[in-house]
Amino acid sequence: MTKRILLAAAAALALPLPALAQTHDVVALRDAALKDDLAWEITEGLTTEVGQRLAATEAEARARAWAVKKLTALGFQNVHIETYKMPVWVRGAESAEVLGTSSQKLTIAALGNSGSTGPKGVEAEVAFFPTLADLQAAPAQAVKGKIVFVSHAMTPTQDGSQYGVFGGARRQGPALAASKGAAAILIRSIGTDHHRNPHTGVTNWPDGTKPIAAAALSLPDSEQLERLLKRGPVRLKLLVTPQFKGEAESGNVIADVPGSDPQAGIVLVGGHLDSWDLGTGAIDDASGLGITTAAAKRILDAGQPRRTIRVVWFGAEEVGGFGGEAYAKAHAGERHVFASESDFGADRVWKFETNLPDSAKPIADRLATALGPLGISRGHGIAGGGTDVGPVLRTGVAGIDLDQSGLRYFDYHHTPDDTLDKIDPEQLRQNVAAWTALLAIVANAPEDIGKVQPAAH
Amino acid sequence: MTKRILLAAAAALALPLPALAQTHDVVALRDAALKDDLAWEITEGLTTEVGQRLAATEAEARARAWAVKKLTALGFQNVHIETYKMPVWVRGAESAEVLGTSSQKLTIAALGNSGSTGPKGVEAEVAFFPTLADLQAAPAQAVKGKIVFVSHAMTPTQDGSQYGVFGGARRQGPALAASKGAAAILIRSIGTDHHRNPHTGVTNWPDGTKPIAAAALSLPDSEQLERLLKRGPVRLKLLVTPQFKGEAESGNVIADVPGSDPQAGIVLVGGHLDSWDLGTGAIDDASGLGITTAAAKRILDAGQPRRTIRVVWFGAEEVGGFGGEAYAKAHAGERHVFASESDFGADRVWKFETNLPDSAKPIADRLATALGPLGISRGHGIAGGGTDVGPVLRTGVAGIDLDQSGLRYFDYHHTPDDTLDKIDPEQLRQNVAAWTALLAIVANAPEDIGKVQPAAH
């Protein structure tokens, strides 16, 4: 490890002179962004004036109208909506009750794409599995007709990596339970807080699997159910009545900062406009829109960049990445040379990772120099983007990830608690400063940014 | 202040020799209590096996049965239930929705004793008052037909004293709004957290006031509504349908550690068995039962004390202190010489205050010596007890308050988040140690404990 760190330091000292000269403007732009108010204004405005923005609903349509008005007023060019059709799922009634001598209610929230118990609900005994692997290993007769309950041991991490590992209980657990004949499934919320606010999120049904009711218990309720199960068998009454409503319209909102050199390709950035229905989508992802848009606005105001910067407020990310797929398909004919998104809240950026072609490696060195004073160091992984820019990245487009601290992200993620008060204005500004430096460097880079091998994400 | 502190130090050094000798047993009992598991066992058992325990409901009756079984098994004497009748209020449906271009739901919880909007709800414009004083000053025409919204600026304090000040919005706000013709009232939750879990709590209607619908917004929702009001008038649809269900049975559970000297009087301690209906009542007040009962059990096991220690698990505290009143009335013929309760969660005790007759002042000095190593200092106020032992204290009975830190108490108080995970086992044990020392000193004190002037609370 020590040798790698020393080599990185030597590389930073070996910057070519033109790069050092360019860094000068970047520093001024970066430091001015530490006083940014626009990211807050966008985050506050969208979450207050629109509120929740579930994909392909009337609320998401209102959010698109809000976006067009805002981006136009800010002076972006080519501001427009691109629509697409997608299936819509909407929440219904939901309740859970322990039956018998310890009769009590438990707090739940249906997972996105959950099936329904029907209006009468279901009553059944609980079959408990401490982990998803335990459910996988269980014979069907231990599951059939039962209400499956899957727990896990997710902890907060700075890189948020446990979401991938423990999130399987949400993503695959319901289909697995359904395949073994379960009446319904409850999971311990994929989260790290102890508030009575369950974490929703999408689950998936392979073709041919009939959806069963699938809901998350808040962590306090999940632990309560585990304590009751230690005392003996538990019967639950569960009512979950969401609906699949067929196809409806969603859309992406697009805004450009036109570059001076059309041959240099497009720099694509953004976040997602839709949110889950429980909170107002402040950390997920109004703040990502605020951060990337405020940074692009700073480049817009600083004078025309070499490359066009395109800001996209993607629709329908939460429910399956429909906006990202639609954008990549509609714009497959354009030359994108770079794509990056902000979709991990607004706490401090602490690390960045890149996926750049050899010809463009000096960009990463200049970025390391510019981000160091913000407390951001270069990581050793390969940038992989996220759901929204993923489809573009997978065509071999280069990218950089600015990684926010995830230590409290999964306290609020997909819960009613994802609200404006969770955004720290000072940390939000540090994000804008980092993104402004990134855009100033990438959009103006004299190097050609060619194709790369996409990260295996 | 400096002079007072020096005088207190001198007083501590001036302890009479018998007092110092007695302190020896107290130290051993106190330190053994730092390994206590019984307080946790009671808190965990009651909150898990019974759950919420709203006064005069089936759940509170189950809790009394649980209590009798537990206290009998622990070896207490004279374990029994004393019932009384009281009016019952139960929660119904509740929802709030912003109408118009910023259409969105707000999270609310009806206040105890709230009136009903009827099943169709009410729609009206919001009349905003930043403080209760602003509502008081408002002319009736600014309120009539409106949904009143009262905010406040409560902050966390170690002594919890802002609950008294800012809690007026909940206690008096609804009656005041009703007297001015309001259609309904919403208040910013009397709390200090930013989670989407509103704080309920009782409100009061003077004779002749017709109850209106009265509910609390969570703090994030309250701030959202304030932001919307800054942009212009807001219309809300409010549905709140609780019911007054007439008279039903509640009760106190009583358990004694009989003393050797019937003439020395009864030492009364305890907490309350009922809880609000939203959480499982862990900090309010299963932990208070656990702490006082575990301490009394340690005295029971250490050999017969001079005075009878009576542990009461009071019923129906939250909704108006019916249990405390019923106990005082039923036991008015007995000689109580001391009363104290634990009803402020289970975080560390940091301060104690006394109200003792001159003849019993050495008790306070011995207590200061015993509690100092636990990080507990003597305060300068006068002990006033709480809702449960208040009716006994008001007859001139002496008391001591062991004050827990309230810095996070009002994050959870009266919310769905009042659950077992909010109890820190180590801080709970510190409470048991402090209470064990208190009971060892008071129950065995050789001094007569006579009447006092009750604190003006």
mmCIF file of N, CA, C and O in Angstrom, chain A residues 41 44-52 58-59 62 100-104 107 194-197 219-220 223-224 227-228 231 278-280 412 415-422, chain B residues 41 44-52 58-59 62 100-104 107 194-197 219-220 223-224 227-228 231 278-280 412 415-422:
data_model
loop_
_atom_site.group_PDB
_atom_site.id
_atom_site.type_symbol
_atom_site.label_atom_id
_atom_site.label_comp_id
_atom_site.label_asym_id
_atom_site.label_seq_id
_atom_site.Cartn_x
_atom_site.Cartn_y
_atom_site.Cartn_z
ATOM 1 N N GLU A 41 -31.066 25.831 -3.397
ATOM 2 C CA GLU A 41 -32.296 26.400 -3.940
ATOM 3 C C GLU A 41 -33.067 25.357 -4.755
ATOM 4 O O GLU A 41 -34.292 25.240 -4.637
ATOM 5 N N GLU A 44 -34.268 22.547 -2.241
ATOM 6 C CA GLU A 44 -35.367 23.059 -1.408
ATOM 7 C C GLU A 44 -36.624 23.254 -2.251
ATOM 8 O O GLU A 44 -37.738 22.902 -1.850
ATOM 9 N N GLY A 45 -36.452 23.827 -3.430
ATOM 10 C CA GLY A 45 -37.610 24.137 -4.270
ATOM 11 C C GLY A 45 -38.351 22.895 -4.728
ATOM 12 O O GLY A 45 -39.581 22.791 -4.608
ATOM 13 N N LEU A 46 -37.611 21.937 -5.225
ATOM 14 C CA LEU A 46 -38.234 20.721 -5.762
ATOM 15 C C LEU A 46 -38.910 19.904 -4.661
ATOM 16 O O LEU A 46 -40.045 19.443 -4.818
ATOM 17 N N THR A 47 -38.216 19.757 -3.533
ATOM 18 C CA THR A 47 -38.801 18.933 -2.465
ATOM 19 C C THR A 47 -39.970 19.639 -1.783
ATOM 20 O O THR A 47 -40.873 18.986 -1.274
ATOM 21 N N THR A 48 -39.954 20.969 -1.772
ATOM 22 C CA THR A 48 -41.044 21.702 -1.124
ATOM 23 C C THR A 48 -42.239 21.869 -2.063
ATOM 24 O O THR A 48 -43.379 21.582 -1.695
ATOM 25 N N GLU A 49 -41.976 22.347 -3.275
ATOM 26 C CA GLU A 49 -43.079 22.728 -4.156
ATOM 27 C C GLU A 49 -43.719 21.539 -4.853
ATOM 28 O O GLU A 49 -44.882 21.592 -5.229
ATOM 29 N N VAL A 50 -42.960 20.467 -5.019
ATOM 30 C CA VAL A 50 -43.522 19.265 -5.634
ATOM 31 C C VAL A 50 -43.711 18.159 -4.598
ATOM 32 O O VAL A 50 -44.713 17.461 -4.602
ATOM 33 N N GLY A 51 -42.762 17.998 -3.696
ATOM 34 C CA GLY A 51 -42.865 16.895 -2.721
ATOM 35 C C GLY A 51 -42.441 15.591 -3.376
ATOM 36 O O GLY A 51 -41.556 15.571 -4.230
ATOM 37 N N GLN A 52 -43.070 14.471 -2.939
ATOM 38 C CA GLN A 52 -42.705 13.152 -3.510
ATOM 39 C C GLN A 52 -42.977 13.137 -5.006
ATOM 40 O O GLN A 52 -43.869 13.852 -5.481
ATOM 41 N N GLU A 58 -48.704 11.646 -11.659
ATOM 42 C CA GLU A 58 -48.982 13.080 -11.847
ATOM 43 C C GLU A 58 -47.906 13.911 -11.151
ATOM 44 O O GLU A 58 -47.509 14.981 -11.645
ATOM 45 N N ALA A 59 -47.397 13.447 -10.023
ATOM 46 C CA ALA A 59 -46.390 14.212 -9.278
ATOM 47 C C ALA A 59 -45.073 14.305 -10.050
ATOM 48 O O ALA A 59 -44.424 15.353 -10.072
ATOM 49 N N ARG A 62 -45.531 16.886 -12.715
ATOM 50 C CA ARG A 62 -45.386 18.230 -12.148
ATOM 51 C C ARG A 62 -43.912 18.567 -11.952
ATOM 52 O O ARG A 62 -43.479 19.709 -12.143
ATOM 53 N N GLY A 100 -52.819 -13.040 18.718
ATOM 54 C CA GLY A 100 -52.659 -13.842 19.931
ATOM 55 C C GLY A 100 -52.340 -13.016 21.156
ATOM 56 O O GLY A 100 -52.676 -11.833 21.236
ATOM 57 N N THR A 101 -51.646 -13.632 22.102
ATOM 58 C CA THR A 101 -51.482 -13.017 23.423
ATOM 59 C C THR A 101 -50.559 -11.805 23.406
ATOM 60 O O THR A 101 -50.598 -10.998 24.332
ATOM 61 N N SER A 102 -49.721 -11.668 22.402
ATOM 62 C CA SER A 102 -48.887 -10.469 22.294
ATOM 63 C C SER A 102 -49.389 -9.571 21.167
ATOM 64 O O SER A 102 -48.613 -8.919 20.470
ATOM 65 N N SER A 103 -50.691 -9.519 20.993
ATOM 66 C CA SER A 103 -51.314 -8.730 19.916
ATOM 67 C C SER A 103 -50.759 -7.317 19.860
ATOM 68 O O SER A 103 -50.766 -6.590 20.861
ATOM 69 N N GLN A 104 -50.240 -6.938 18.691
ATOM 70 C CA GLN A 104 -49.707 -5.590 18.516
ATOM 71 C C GLN A 104 -49.463 -5.342 17.036
ATOM 72 O O GLN A 104 -49.286 -6.269 16.260
ATOM 73 N N THR A 107 -45.004 -1.876 12.033
ATOM 74 C CA THR A 107 -44.977 -0.867 10.976
ATOM 75 C C THR A 107 -44.283 -1.416 9.741
ATOM 76 O O THR A 107 -43.141 -1.874 9.826
ATOM 77 N N HIS A 194 -32.641 3.272 13.456
ATOM 78 C CA HIS A 194 -33.649 2.671 14.327
ATOM 79 C C HIS A 194 -34.837 3.603 14.506
ATOM 80 O O HIS A 194 -35.162 4.021 15.621
ATOM 81 N N HIS A 195 -35.472 3.923 13.388
ATOM 82 C CA HIS A 195 -36.705 4.695 13.448
ATOM 83 C C HIS A 195 -37.825 3.876 12.824
ATOM 84 O O HIS A 195 -37.561 2.975 12.030
ATOM 85 N N ARG A 196 -39.046 4.203 13.210
ATOM 86 C CA ARG A 196 -40.189 3.389 12.755
ATOM 87 C C ARG A 196 -40.608 3.794 11.347
ATOM 88 O O ARG A 196 -41.785 4.002 11.067
ATOM 89 N N ASN A 197 -39.639 3.968 10.482
ATOM 90 C CA ASN A 197 -39.890 4.350 9.100
ATOM 91 C C ASN A 197 -39.266 3.311 8.181
ATOM 92 O O ASN A 197 -38.063 3.326 7.957
ATOM 93 N N LEU A 219 -36.585 -1.187 11.289
ATOM 94 C CA LEU A 219 -35.648 -1.959 12.111
ATOM 95 C C LEU A 219 -36.177 -2.225 13.521
ATOM 96 O O LEU A 219 -36.063 -3.350 14.015
ATOM 97 N N PRO A 220 -36.766 -1.222 14.203
ATOM 98 C CA PRO A 220 -37.331 -1.545 15.523
ATOM 99 C C PRO A 220 -38.407 -2.631 15.449
ATOM 100 O O PRO A 220 -38.473 -3.500 16.331
ATOM 101 N N GLU A 223 -36.739 -6.073 14.818
ATOM 102 C CA GLU A 223 -36.131 -6.618 16.033
ATOM 103 C C GLU A 223 -37.208 -7.078 17.025
ATOM 104 O O GLU A 223 -37.019 -8.062 17.751
ATOM 105 N N GLN A 224 -38.325 -6.365 17.048
ATOM 106 C CA GLN A 224 -39.451 -6.780 17.904
ATOM 107 C C GLN A 224 -39.955 -8.160 17.464
ATOM 108 O O GLN A 224 -40.161 -9.049 18.293
ATOM 109 N N ARG A 227 -37.591 -10.803 18.542
ATOM 110 C CA ARG A 227 -37.730 -11.104 19.975
ATOM 111 C C ARG A 227 -38.945 -11.981 20.241
ATOM 112 O O ARG A 227 -38.891 -12.912 21.046
ATOM 113 N N LEU A 228 -40.053 -11.686 19.564
ATOM 114 C CA LEU A 228 -41.267 -12.497 19.747
ATOM 115 C C LEU A 228 -41.039 -13.921 19.260
ATOM 116 O O LEU A 228 -41.487 -14.884 19.891
ATOM 117 N N ARG A 231 -39.537 -16.354 21.568
ATOM 118 C CA ARG A 231 -40.429 -16.847 22.616
ATOM 119 C C ARG A 231 -41.330 -17.974 22.123
ATOM 120 O O ARG A 231 -41.970 -18.662 22.920
ATOM 121 N N LEU A 278 -42.620 7.800 -0.329
ATOM 122 C CA LEU A 278 -42.767 7.954 1.121
ATOM 123 C C LEU A 278 -42.205 9.270 1.641
ATOM 124 O O LEU A 278 -42.773 9.884 2.537
ATOM 125 N N GLY A 279 -41.037 9.678 1.116
ATOM 126 C CA GLY A 279 -40.434 10.943 1.542
ATOM 127 C C GLY A 279 -40.567 11.977 0.443
ATOM 128 O O GLY A 279 -41.400 11.838 -0.463
ATOM 129 N N THR A 280 -39.740 13.017 0.511
ATOM 130 C CA THR A 280 -39.767 14.022 -0.557
ATOM 131 C C THR A 280 -38.514 13.918 -1.433
ATOM 132 O O THR A 280 -38.235 14.818 -2.224
ATOM 133 N N TYR A 412 -31.724 7.003 5.924
ATOM 134 C CA TYR A 412 -32.880 7.729 5.365
ATOM 135 C C TYR A 412 -33.362 7.192 4.029
ATOM 136 O O TYR A 412 -34.499 7.451 3.636
ATOM 137 N N THR A 415 -37.018 6.032 2.723
ATOM 138 C CA THR A 415 -37.945 6.106 3.857
ATOM 139 C C THR A 415 -38.714 7.430 3.833
ATOM 140 O O THR A 415 -38.345 8.354 3.108
ATOM 141 N N PRO A 416 -39.747 7.530 4.660
ATOM 142 C CA PRO A 416 -40.435 8.828 4.811
ATOM 143 C C PRO A 416 -39.479 9.915 5.302
ATOM 144 O O PRO A 416 -39.770 11.101 5.170
ATOM 145 N N ASP A 417 -38.370 9.523 5.874
ATOM 146 C CA ASP A 417 -37.412 10.468 6.451
ATOM 147 C C ASP A 417 -36.463 11.094 5.433
ATOM 148 O O ASP A 417 -35.586 11.871 5.814
ATOM 149 N N ASP A 418 -36.597 10.748 4.154
ATOM 150 C CA ASP A 418 -35.763 11.396 3.142
ATOM 151 C C ASP A 418 -36.384 12.765 2.839
ATOM 152 O O ASP A 418 -37.154 12.920 1.889
ATOM 153 N N THR A 419 -36.040 13.739 3.673
ATOM 154 C CA THR A 419 -36.620 15.090 3.589
ATOM 155 C C THR A 419 -35.505 16.127 3.672
ATOM 156 O O THR A 419 -34.370 15.805 4.037
ATOM 157 N N LEU A 420 -35.850 17.364 3.365
ATOM 158 C CA LEU A 420 -34.864 18.435 3.199
ATOM 159 C C LEU A 420 -33.933 18.606 4.401
ATOM 160 O O LEU A 420 -32.743 18.913 4.244
ATOM 161 N N ASP A 421 -34.479 18.417 5.601
ATOM 162 C CA ASP A 421 -33.684 18.628 6.814
ATOM 163 C C ASP A 421 -32.493 17.689 6.912
ATOM 164 O O ASP A 421 -31.605 17.907 7.738
ATOM 165 N N LYS A 422 -32.434 16.653 6.090
ATOM 166 C CA LYS A 422 -31.297 15.722 6.112
ATOM 167 C C LYS A 422 -30.120 16.258 5.295
ATOM 168 O O LYS A 422 -29.041 15.652 5.305
ATOM 169 N N GLU B 41 -34.615 -6.703 31.776
ATOM 170 C CA GLU B 41 -35.546 -7.825 31.595
ATOM 171 C C GLU B 41 -36.997 -7.354 31.664
ATOM 172 O O GLU B 41 -37.839 -7.768 30.856
ATOM 173 N N GLU B 44 -37.618 -4.988 28.519
ATOM 174 C CA GLU B 44 -37.697 -5.802 27.302
ATOM 175 C C GLU B 44 -38.969 -6.648 27.295
ATOM 176 O O GLU B 44 -39.666 -6.741 26.276
ATOM 177 N N GLY B 45 -39.273 -7.249 28.428
ATOM 178 C CA GLY B 45 -40.428 -8.149 28.493
ATOM 179 C C GLY B 45 -41.745 -7.428 28.258
ATOM 180 O O GLY B 45 -42.577 -7.858 27.443
ATOM 181 N N LEU B 46 -41.919 -6.327 28.950
ATOM 182 C CA LEU B 46 -43.189 -5.601 28.848
ATOM 183 C C LEU B 46 -43.389 -5.017 27.451
ATOM 184 O O LEU B 46 -44.471 -5.120 26.860
ATOM 185 N N THR B 47 -42.328 -4.414 26.908
ATOM 186 C CA THR B 47 -42.481 -3.775 25.591
ATOM 187 C C THR B 47 -42.600 -4.815 24.475
ATOM 188 O O THR B 47 -43.234 -4.551 23.463
ATOM 189 N N THR B 48 -42.008 -5.990 24.675
ATOM 190 C CA THR B 48 -42.080 -7.025 23.637
ATOM 191 C C THR B 48 -43.375 -7.823 23.740
ATOM 192 O O THR B 48 -44.088 -8.006 22.757
ATOM 193 N N GLU B 49 -43.677 -8.309 24.942
ATOM 194 C CA GLU B 49 -44.786 -9.253 25.084
ATOM 195 C C GLU B 49 -46.146 -8.567 25.102
ATOM 196 O O GLU B 49 -47.153 -9.177 24.747
ATOM 197 N N VAL B 50 -46.164 -7.316 25.527
ATOM 198 C CA VAL B 50 -47.441 -6.584 25.519
ATOM 199 C C VAL B 50 -47.452 -5.534 24.419
ATOM 200 O O VAL B 50 -48.445 -5.343 23.736
ATOM 201 N N GLY B 51 -46.344 -4.829 24.212
ATOM 202 C CA GLY B 51 -46.345 -3.751 23.204
ATOM 203 C C GLY B 51 -46.992 -2.498 23.773
ATOM 204 O O GLY B 51 -46.869 -2.234 24.977
ATOM 205 N N GLN B 52 -47.658 -1.724 22.912
ATOM 206 C CA GLN B 52 -48.296 -0.477 23.386
ATOM 207 C C GLN B 52 -49.357 -0.807 24.437
ATOM 208 O O GLN B 52 -49.949 -1.881 24.412
ATOM 209 N N GLU B 58 -57.789 -2.923 26.336
ATOM 210 C CA GLU B 58 -57.470 -4.343 26.530
ATOM 211 C C GLU B 58 -55.964 -4.526 26.711
ATOM 212 O O GLU B 58 -55.513 -5.380 27.483
ATOM 213 N N ALA B 59 -55.164 -3.723 26.003
ATOM 214 C CA ALA B 59 -53.703 -3.865 26.083
ATOM 215 C C ALA B 59 -53.198 -3.486 27.473
ATOM 216 O O ALA B 59 -52.295 -4.144 28.014
ATOM 217 N N ARG B 62 -53.915 -6.361 29.747
ATOM 218 C CA ARG B 62 -52.903 -7.426 29.559
ATOM 219 C C ARG B 62 -51.613 -7.065 30.285
ATOM 220 O O ARG B 62 -50.926 -7.916 30.851
ATOM 221 N N GLY B 100 -53.957 21.725 -4.143
ATOM 222 C CA GLY B 100 -53.496 22.687 -5.151
ATOM 223 C C GLY B 100 -52.221 22.273 -5.839
ATOM 224 O O GLY B 100 -51.904 21.079 -5.931
ATOM 225 N N THR B 101 -51.457 23.243 -6.305
ATOM 226 C CA THR B 101 -50.315 22.964 -7.188
ATOM 227 C C THR B 101 -49.152 22.265 -6.478
ATOM 228 O O THR B 101 -48.299 21.678 -7.123
ATOM 229 N N SER B 102 -49.093 22.366 -5.163
ATOM 230 C CA SER B 102 -48.053 21.644 -4.422
ATOM 231 C C SER B 102 -48.656 20.468 -3.660
ATOM 232 O O SER B 102 -48.225 20.130 -2.546
ATOM 233 N N SER B 103 -49.644 19.828 -4.268
ATOM 234 C CA SER B 103 -50.352 18.708 -3.639
ATOM 235 C C SER B 103 -49.384 17.677 -3.069
ATOM 236 O O SER B 103 -48.510 17.168 -3.772
ATOM 237 N N GLN B 104 -49.530 17.405 -1.787
ATOM 238 C CA GLN B 104 -48.683 16.400 -1.136
ATOM 239 C C GLN B 104 -49.254 16.065 0.228
ATOM 240 O O GLN B 104 -49.984 16.841 0.821
ATOM 241 N N THR B 107 -47.490 14.181 7.337
ATOM 242 C CA THR B 107 -47.636 13.133 8.354
ATOM 243 C C THR B 107 -48.109 13.741 9.674
ATOM 244 O O THR B 107 -47.462 14.655 10.195
ATOM 245 N N HIS B 194 -35.836 15.157 13.990
ATOM 246 C CA HIS B 194 -36.300 15.378 12.623
ATOM 247 C C HIS B 194 -36.625 14.058 11.940
ATOM 248 O O HIS B 194 -36.045 13.700 10.917
ATOM 249 N N HIS B 195 -37.560 13.333 12.522
ATOM 250 C CA HIS B 195 -38.059 12.123 11.886
ATOM 251 C C HIS B 195 -39.548 12.281 11.625
ATOM 252 O O HIS B 195 -40.204 13.089 12.282
ATOM 253 N N ARG B 196 -40.044 11.485 10.659
ATOM 254 C CA ARG B 196 -41.448 11.663 10.255
ATOM 255 C C ARG B 196 -42.364 10.920 11.220
ATOM 256 O O ARG B 196 -43.292 10.218 10.811
ATOM 257 N N ASN B 197 -42.110 11.070 12.493
ATOM 258 C CA ASN B 197 -42.912 10.417 13.513
ATOM 259 C C ASN B 197 -43.445 11.475 14.472
ATOM 260 O O ASN B 197 -42.736 11.935 15.354
ATOM 261 N N LEU B 219 -41.746 17.096 12.825
ATOM 262 C CA LEU B 219 -40.962 18.317 12.585
ATOM 263 C C LEU B 219 -40.631 18.520 11.105
ATOM 264 O O LEU B 219 -40.758 19.644 10.606
ATOM 265 N N PRO B 220 -40.227 17.476 10.361
ATOM 266 C CA PRO B 220 -40.005 17.712 8.930
ATOM 267 C C PRO B 220 -41.265 18.214 8.218
ATOM 268 O O PRO B 220 -41.186 19.074 7.344
ATOM 269 N N GLU B 223 -41.952 21.905 9.190
ATOM 270 C CA GLU B 223 -41.065 22.829 8.471
ATOM 271 C C GLU B 223 -41.446 22.912 6.989
ATOM 272 O O GLU B 223 -41.339 23.976 6.377
ATOM 273 N N GLN B 224 -41.908 21.796 6.435
ATOM 274 C CA GLN B 224 -42.383 21.792 5.046
ATOM 275 C C GLN B 224 -43.583 22.745 4.919
ATOM 276 O O GLN B 224 -43.645 23.559 3.992
ATOM 277 N N ARG B 227 -42.461 26.281 5.009
ATOM 278 C CA ARG B 227 -41.861 26.707 3.728
ATOM 279 C C ARG B 227 -42.942 26.988 2.686
ATOM 280 O O ARG B 227 -42.852 27.961 1.931
ATOM 281 N N LEU B 228 -43.971 26.150 2.660
ATOM 282 C CA LEU B 228 -45.062 26.369 1.698
ATOM 283 C C LEU B 228 -45.800 27.667 2.018
ATOM 284 O O LEU B 228 -46.174 28.421 1.117
ATOM 285 N N ARG B 231 -44.482 30.805 0.647
ATOM 286 C CA ARG B 231 -44.719 31.019 -0.789
ATOM 287 C C ARG B 231 -46.127 31.532 -1.069
ATOM 288 O O ARG B 231 -46.424 31.966 -2.178
ATOM 289 N N LEU B 278 -48.736 4.788 20.072
ATOM 290 C CA LEU B 278 -47.938 4.803 18.843
ATOM 291 C C LEU B 278 -46.675 3.957 18.941
ATOM 292 O O LEU B 278 -46.281 3.298 17.989
ATOM 293 N N GLY B 279 -45.993 4.019 20.102
ATOM 294 C CA GLY B 279 -44.781 3.234 20.291
ATOM 295 C C GLY B 279 -45.050 2.078 21.241
ATOM 296 O O GLY B 279 -46.209 1.703 21.456
ATOM 297 N N THR B 280 -43.984 1.516 21.806
ATOM 298 C CA THR B 280 -44.176 0.459 22.803
ATOM 299 C C THR B 280 -43.852 0.960 24.207
ATOM 300 O O THR B 280 -43.727 0.165 25.134
ATOM 301 N N TYR B 412 -37.905 11.125 21.129
ATOM 302 C CA TYR B 412 -38.709 9.894 21.037
ATOM 303 C C TYR B 412 -40.053 9.974 21.764
ATOM 304 O O TYR B 412 -40.958 9.190 21.468
ATOM 305 N N THR B 415 -43.839 9.229 20.563
ATOM 306 C CA THR B 415 -43.810 8.931 19.121
ATOM 307 C C THR B 415 -43.791 7.415 18.903
ATOM 308 O O THR B 415 -43.551 6.642 19.835
ATOM 309 N N PRO B 416 -43.986 7.000 17.648
ATOM 310 C CA PRO B 416 -43.821 5.571 17.321
ATOM 311 C C PRO B 416 -42.406 5.078 17.626
ATOM 312 O O PRO B 416 -42.176 3.876 17.733
ATOM 313 N N ASP B 417 -41.471 6.006 17.732
ATOM 314 C CA ASP B 417 -40.070 5.659 17.961
ATOM 315 C C ASP B 417 -39.723 5.362 19.412
ATOM 316 O O ASP B 417 -38.555 5.094 19.717
ATOM 317 N N ASP B 418 -40.698 5.419 20.318
ATOM 318 C CA ASP B 418 -40.412 5.051 21.712
ATOM 319 C C ASP B 418 -40.437 3.530 21.801
ATOM 320 O O ASP B 418 -41.446 2.919 22.158
ATOM 321 N N THR B 419 -39.299 2.936 21.466
ATOM 322 C CA THR B 419 -39.170 1.476 21.397
ATOM 323 C C THR B 419 -37.892 1.044 22.119
ATOM 324 O O THR B 419 -37.027 1.872 22.420
ATOM 325 N N LEU B 420 -37.777 -0.250 22.339
ATOM 326 C CA LEU B 420 -36.710 -0.801 23.187
ATOM 327 C C LEU B 420 -35.307 -0.376 22.772
ATOM 328 O O LEU B 420 -34.439 -0.148 23.625
ATOM 329 N N ASP B 421 -35.075 -0.272 21.456
ATOM 330 C CA ASP B 421 -33.737 0.069 20.965
ATOM 331 C C ASP B 421 -33.267 1.434 21.442
ATOM 332 O O ASP B 421 -32.084 1.753 21.301
ATOM 333 N N LYS B 422 -34.150 2.260 21.983
ATOM 334 C CA LYS B 422 -33.747 3.579 22.480
ATOM 335 C C LYS B 422 -33.159 3.500 23.891
ATOM 336 O O LYS B 422 -32.668 4.500 24.417
#
